[in-house]
Coordinates of C-alpha atoms in Angstrom, one line a residue:
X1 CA 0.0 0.0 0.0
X2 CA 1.0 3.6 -1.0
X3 CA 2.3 5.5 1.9
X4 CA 2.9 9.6 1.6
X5 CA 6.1 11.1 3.0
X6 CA 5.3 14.4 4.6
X7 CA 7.6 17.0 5.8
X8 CA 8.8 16.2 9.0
X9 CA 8.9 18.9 12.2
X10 CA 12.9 18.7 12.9
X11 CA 12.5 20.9 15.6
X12 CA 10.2 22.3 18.5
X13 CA 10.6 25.8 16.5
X14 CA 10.1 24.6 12.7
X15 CA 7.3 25.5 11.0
X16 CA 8.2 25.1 7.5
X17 CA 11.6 23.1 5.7
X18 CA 13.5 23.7 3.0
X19 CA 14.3 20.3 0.7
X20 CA 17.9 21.6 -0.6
X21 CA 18.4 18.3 -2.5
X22 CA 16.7 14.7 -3.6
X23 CA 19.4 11.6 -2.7
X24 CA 16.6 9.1 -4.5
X25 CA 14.9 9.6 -7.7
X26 CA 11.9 8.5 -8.5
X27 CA 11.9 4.8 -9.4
X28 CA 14.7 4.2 -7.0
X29 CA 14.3 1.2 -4.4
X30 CA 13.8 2.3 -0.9
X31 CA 14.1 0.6 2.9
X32 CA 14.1 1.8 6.0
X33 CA 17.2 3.8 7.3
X34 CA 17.8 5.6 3.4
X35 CA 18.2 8.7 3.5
X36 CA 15.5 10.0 1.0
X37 CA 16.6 14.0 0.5
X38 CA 18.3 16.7 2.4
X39 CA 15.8 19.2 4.7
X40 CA 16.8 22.4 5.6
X41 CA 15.4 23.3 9.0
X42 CA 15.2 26.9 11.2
X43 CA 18.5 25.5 12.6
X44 CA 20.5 22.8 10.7
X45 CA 20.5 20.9 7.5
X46 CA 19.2 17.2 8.4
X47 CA 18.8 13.9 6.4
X48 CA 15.3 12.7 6.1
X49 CA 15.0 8.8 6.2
X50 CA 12.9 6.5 5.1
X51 CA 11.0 4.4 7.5
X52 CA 9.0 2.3 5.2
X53 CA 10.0 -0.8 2.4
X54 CA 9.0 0.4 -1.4
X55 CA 9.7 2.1 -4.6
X56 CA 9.8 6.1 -4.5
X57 CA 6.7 6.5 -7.1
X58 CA 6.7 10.7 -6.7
X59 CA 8.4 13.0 -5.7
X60 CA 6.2 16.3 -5.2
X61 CA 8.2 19.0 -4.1
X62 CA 11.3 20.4 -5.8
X63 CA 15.0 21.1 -4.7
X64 CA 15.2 24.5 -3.1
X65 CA 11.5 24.5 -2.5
X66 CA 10.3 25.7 0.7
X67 CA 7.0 24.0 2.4
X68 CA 5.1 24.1 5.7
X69 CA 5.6 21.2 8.0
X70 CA 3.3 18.2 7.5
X71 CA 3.2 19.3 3.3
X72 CA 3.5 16.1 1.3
X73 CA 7.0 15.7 -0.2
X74 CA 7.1 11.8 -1.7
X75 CA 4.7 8.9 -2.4
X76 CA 6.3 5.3 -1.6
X77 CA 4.9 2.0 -2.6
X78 CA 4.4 -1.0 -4.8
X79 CA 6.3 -0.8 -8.1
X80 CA 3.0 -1.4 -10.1
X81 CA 0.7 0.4 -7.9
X82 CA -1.6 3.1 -8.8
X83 CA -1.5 6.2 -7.1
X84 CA -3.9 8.5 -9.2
X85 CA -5.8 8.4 -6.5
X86 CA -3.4 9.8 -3.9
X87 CA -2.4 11.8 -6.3
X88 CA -5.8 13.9 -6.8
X89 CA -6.1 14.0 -2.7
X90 CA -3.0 16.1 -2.3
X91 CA -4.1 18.4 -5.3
X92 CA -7.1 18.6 -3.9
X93 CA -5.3 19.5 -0.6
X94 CA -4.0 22.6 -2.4
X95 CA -0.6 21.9 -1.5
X96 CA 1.1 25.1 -1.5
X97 CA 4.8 26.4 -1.6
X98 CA 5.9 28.7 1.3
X99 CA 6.8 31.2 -0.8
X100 CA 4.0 31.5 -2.8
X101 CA 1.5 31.1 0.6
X102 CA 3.1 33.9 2.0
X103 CA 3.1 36.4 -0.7
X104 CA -1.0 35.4 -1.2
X105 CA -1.0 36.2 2.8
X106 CA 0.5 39.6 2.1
X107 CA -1.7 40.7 -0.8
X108 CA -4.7 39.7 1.5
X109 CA -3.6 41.6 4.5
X110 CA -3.0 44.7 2.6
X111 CA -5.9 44.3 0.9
X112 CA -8.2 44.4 4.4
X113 CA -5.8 46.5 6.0
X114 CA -7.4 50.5 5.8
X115 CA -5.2 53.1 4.2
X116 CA -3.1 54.9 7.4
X117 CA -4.7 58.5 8.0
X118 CA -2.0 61.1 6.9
X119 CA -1.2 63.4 9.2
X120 CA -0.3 67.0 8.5
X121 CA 3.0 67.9 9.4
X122 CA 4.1 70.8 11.2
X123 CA 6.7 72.8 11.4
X124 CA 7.5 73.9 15.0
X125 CA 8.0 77.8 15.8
X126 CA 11.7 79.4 14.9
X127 CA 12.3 80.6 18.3
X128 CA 11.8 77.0 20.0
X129 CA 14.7 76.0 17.6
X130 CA 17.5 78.3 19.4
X131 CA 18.7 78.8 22.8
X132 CA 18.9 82.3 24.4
X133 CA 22.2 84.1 23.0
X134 CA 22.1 82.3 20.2
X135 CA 22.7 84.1 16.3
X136 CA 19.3 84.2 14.0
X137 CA 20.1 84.1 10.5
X138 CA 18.6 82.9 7.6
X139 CA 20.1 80.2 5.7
X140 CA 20.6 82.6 2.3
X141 CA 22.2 84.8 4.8
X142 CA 24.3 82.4 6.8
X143 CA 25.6 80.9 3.3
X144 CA 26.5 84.6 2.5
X145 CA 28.4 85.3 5.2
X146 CA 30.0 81.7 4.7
X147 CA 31.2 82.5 1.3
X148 CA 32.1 86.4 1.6
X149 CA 33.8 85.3 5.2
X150 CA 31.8 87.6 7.1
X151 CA 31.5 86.8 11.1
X152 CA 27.5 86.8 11.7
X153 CA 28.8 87.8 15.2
X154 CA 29.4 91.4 13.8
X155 CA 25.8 92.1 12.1
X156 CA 22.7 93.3 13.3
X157 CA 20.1 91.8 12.1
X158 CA 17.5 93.4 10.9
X159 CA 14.6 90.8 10.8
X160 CA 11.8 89.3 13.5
X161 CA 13.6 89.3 16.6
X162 CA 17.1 90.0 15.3
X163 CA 17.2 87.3 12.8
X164 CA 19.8 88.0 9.9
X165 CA 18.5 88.2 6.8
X166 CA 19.8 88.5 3.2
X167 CA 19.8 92.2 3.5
X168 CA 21.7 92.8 6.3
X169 CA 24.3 90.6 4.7
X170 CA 24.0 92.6 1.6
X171 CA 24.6 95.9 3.4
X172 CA 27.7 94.6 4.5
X173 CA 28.9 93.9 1.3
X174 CA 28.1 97.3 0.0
X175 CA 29.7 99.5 2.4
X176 CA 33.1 96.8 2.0
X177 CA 33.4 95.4 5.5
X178 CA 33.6 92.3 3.9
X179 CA 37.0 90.6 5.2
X180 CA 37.8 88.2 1.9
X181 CA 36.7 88.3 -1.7
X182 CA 34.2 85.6 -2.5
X183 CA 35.8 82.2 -3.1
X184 CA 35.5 80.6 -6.5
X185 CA 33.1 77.7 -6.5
X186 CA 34.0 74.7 -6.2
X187 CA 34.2 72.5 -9.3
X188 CA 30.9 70.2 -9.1
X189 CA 31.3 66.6 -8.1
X190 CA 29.7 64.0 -9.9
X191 CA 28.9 61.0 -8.3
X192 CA 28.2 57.7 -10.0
X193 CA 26.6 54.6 -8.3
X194 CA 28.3 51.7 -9.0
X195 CA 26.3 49.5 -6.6
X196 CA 23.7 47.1 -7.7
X197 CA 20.8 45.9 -5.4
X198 CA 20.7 42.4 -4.9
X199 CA 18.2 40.4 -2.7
X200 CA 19.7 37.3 -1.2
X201 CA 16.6 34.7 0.8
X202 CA 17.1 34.3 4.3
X203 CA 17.7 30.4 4.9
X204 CA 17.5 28.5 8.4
X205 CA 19.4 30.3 11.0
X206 CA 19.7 33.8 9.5
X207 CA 16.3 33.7 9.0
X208 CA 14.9 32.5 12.3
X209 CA 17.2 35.7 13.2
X210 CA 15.3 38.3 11.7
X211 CA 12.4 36.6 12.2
X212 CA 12.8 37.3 16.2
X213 CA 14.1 40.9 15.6
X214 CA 10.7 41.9 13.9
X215 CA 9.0 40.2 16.6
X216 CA 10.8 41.8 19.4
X217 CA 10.2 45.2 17.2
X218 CA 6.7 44.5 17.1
X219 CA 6.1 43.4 20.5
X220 CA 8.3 45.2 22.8
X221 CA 7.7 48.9 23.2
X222 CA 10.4 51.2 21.5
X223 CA 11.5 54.8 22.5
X224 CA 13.8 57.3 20.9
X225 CA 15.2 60.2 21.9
X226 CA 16.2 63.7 20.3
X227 CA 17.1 67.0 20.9
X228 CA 17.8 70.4 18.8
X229 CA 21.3 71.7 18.2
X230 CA 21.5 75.1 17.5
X231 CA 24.4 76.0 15.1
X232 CA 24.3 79.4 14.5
X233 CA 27.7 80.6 16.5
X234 CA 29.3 77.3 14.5
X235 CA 28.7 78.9 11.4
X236 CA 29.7 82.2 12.3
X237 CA 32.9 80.4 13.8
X238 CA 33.6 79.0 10.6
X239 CA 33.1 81.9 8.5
X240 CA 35.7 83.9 10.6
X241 CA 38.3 80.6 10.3
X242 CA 37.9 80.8 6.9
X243 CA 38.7 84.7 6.5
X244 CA 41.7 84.6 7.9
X245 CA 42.5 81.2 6.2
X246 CA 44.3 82.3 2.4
X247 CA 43.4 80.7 -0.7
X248 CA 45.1 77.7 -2.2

């Protein structure tokens, strides 16, 4: 009598195997204690025996195939004996690959899941963004300075509160307080991306890996921290360094 060969659980962890290679074809005489194919599990490669007296009549699953634990892999039995039957009971049984299961999963669960509602952004006030004593200037301005080496130190500001803005920057330059001619540019830099994405499957330990890291992401409440840096007096700083720093 036919008997089906079914992925084995290797483990108290495995819930699906990988079969990385067939050691009988089908035709081949089997007996207990031959090893019928290779199994990957979450944690080592294993051989999978055979514990029954026959002829391997089908193999059902191919090498490098993934499959959940308890799938069908093999059919053993009499030379001459019919296994149509069999056969249409594991179709039937919709016998899926791993692979192919999960990616119907996803499509399902994005499908019921609702879109996320957006959330308008916004942008906090200026003046929670810089300590007490601290410069306000406008980026244009603060790029000015940086390339006509002007100390942001030594202007008023004219704007909101003091800020810097591109006129005040632009009064300096016209009565000539401006302590170094403005720098040629730089010559642009191109840069060319030589990498090439490649996606390389997670097998057996790797994987059981990043399996638990998503589940400890999931599961286990996260916090992160962060704080603002004003940079204002660093600018300035820089500006004056570069004033008194000759060109090359």
């Amino acid at each position: 009598m036919a008997v089906k060969i079914s992925m084995p659980k290797l483990s108290d962890t495995m819930t699906e195997g990988k079969l990385i290679a067939w050691r009988k074809k089908e035709g081949d005489e089997v007996k207990p204690g031959d090893v019928l194919a290779e199994v990957e599990t979450d944690k080592a490669n294993m051989d999978l025996e055979s514990f029954d007296k026959g002829t391997l009549l089908k193999c059902l699953v191919k090498e490098n195939e993934k499959v959940r634990v308890g799938a069908v892999l093999a059919v053993i039995g009499d030379r001459k004996e019919n296994i149509d039957a069999i056969l249409k009971e594991i179709s039937g049984a919709a016998q899926v690959p791993v692979e192919t299961e999960k990616r119907r999963d996803g499509e399902t669960e994005k499908a019921r899941s609702p879109e996320p509602e957006k959330v308008p952004l916004t942008r906090p006030p200026e003046a929670d963004a810089l300590s007490p004593g601290a410069i306000r200037v406008s980026p244009l301005a603060a790029r000015m300075a940086a390339e006509h080496g002007i100390p942001l130190e030594g202007v008023r500001g004219s704007g909101p509160g003091g800020r810097i803005v591109k006129a005040d920057i632009e009064t300096v330059l016209s009565q000539g307080l401006h302590l170094q001619p403005k720098r040629p540019a730089a010559a642009a830099i191109q840069i060319v991306n030589k990498l090439v994405e490649t996606l390389t499957p997670l097998d057996g330990m790797r994987k059981v890996i990043a399996d638990r890291m998503t589940q400890a992401k999931q599961t286990i409440p996260h916090f992160y921290l962060q704080d603002r840096i004003p940079m204002d007096r660093v600018v300035g700083l820089r500006a004056a360094l570069n004033s008194r720093t000759p060109d090359r």
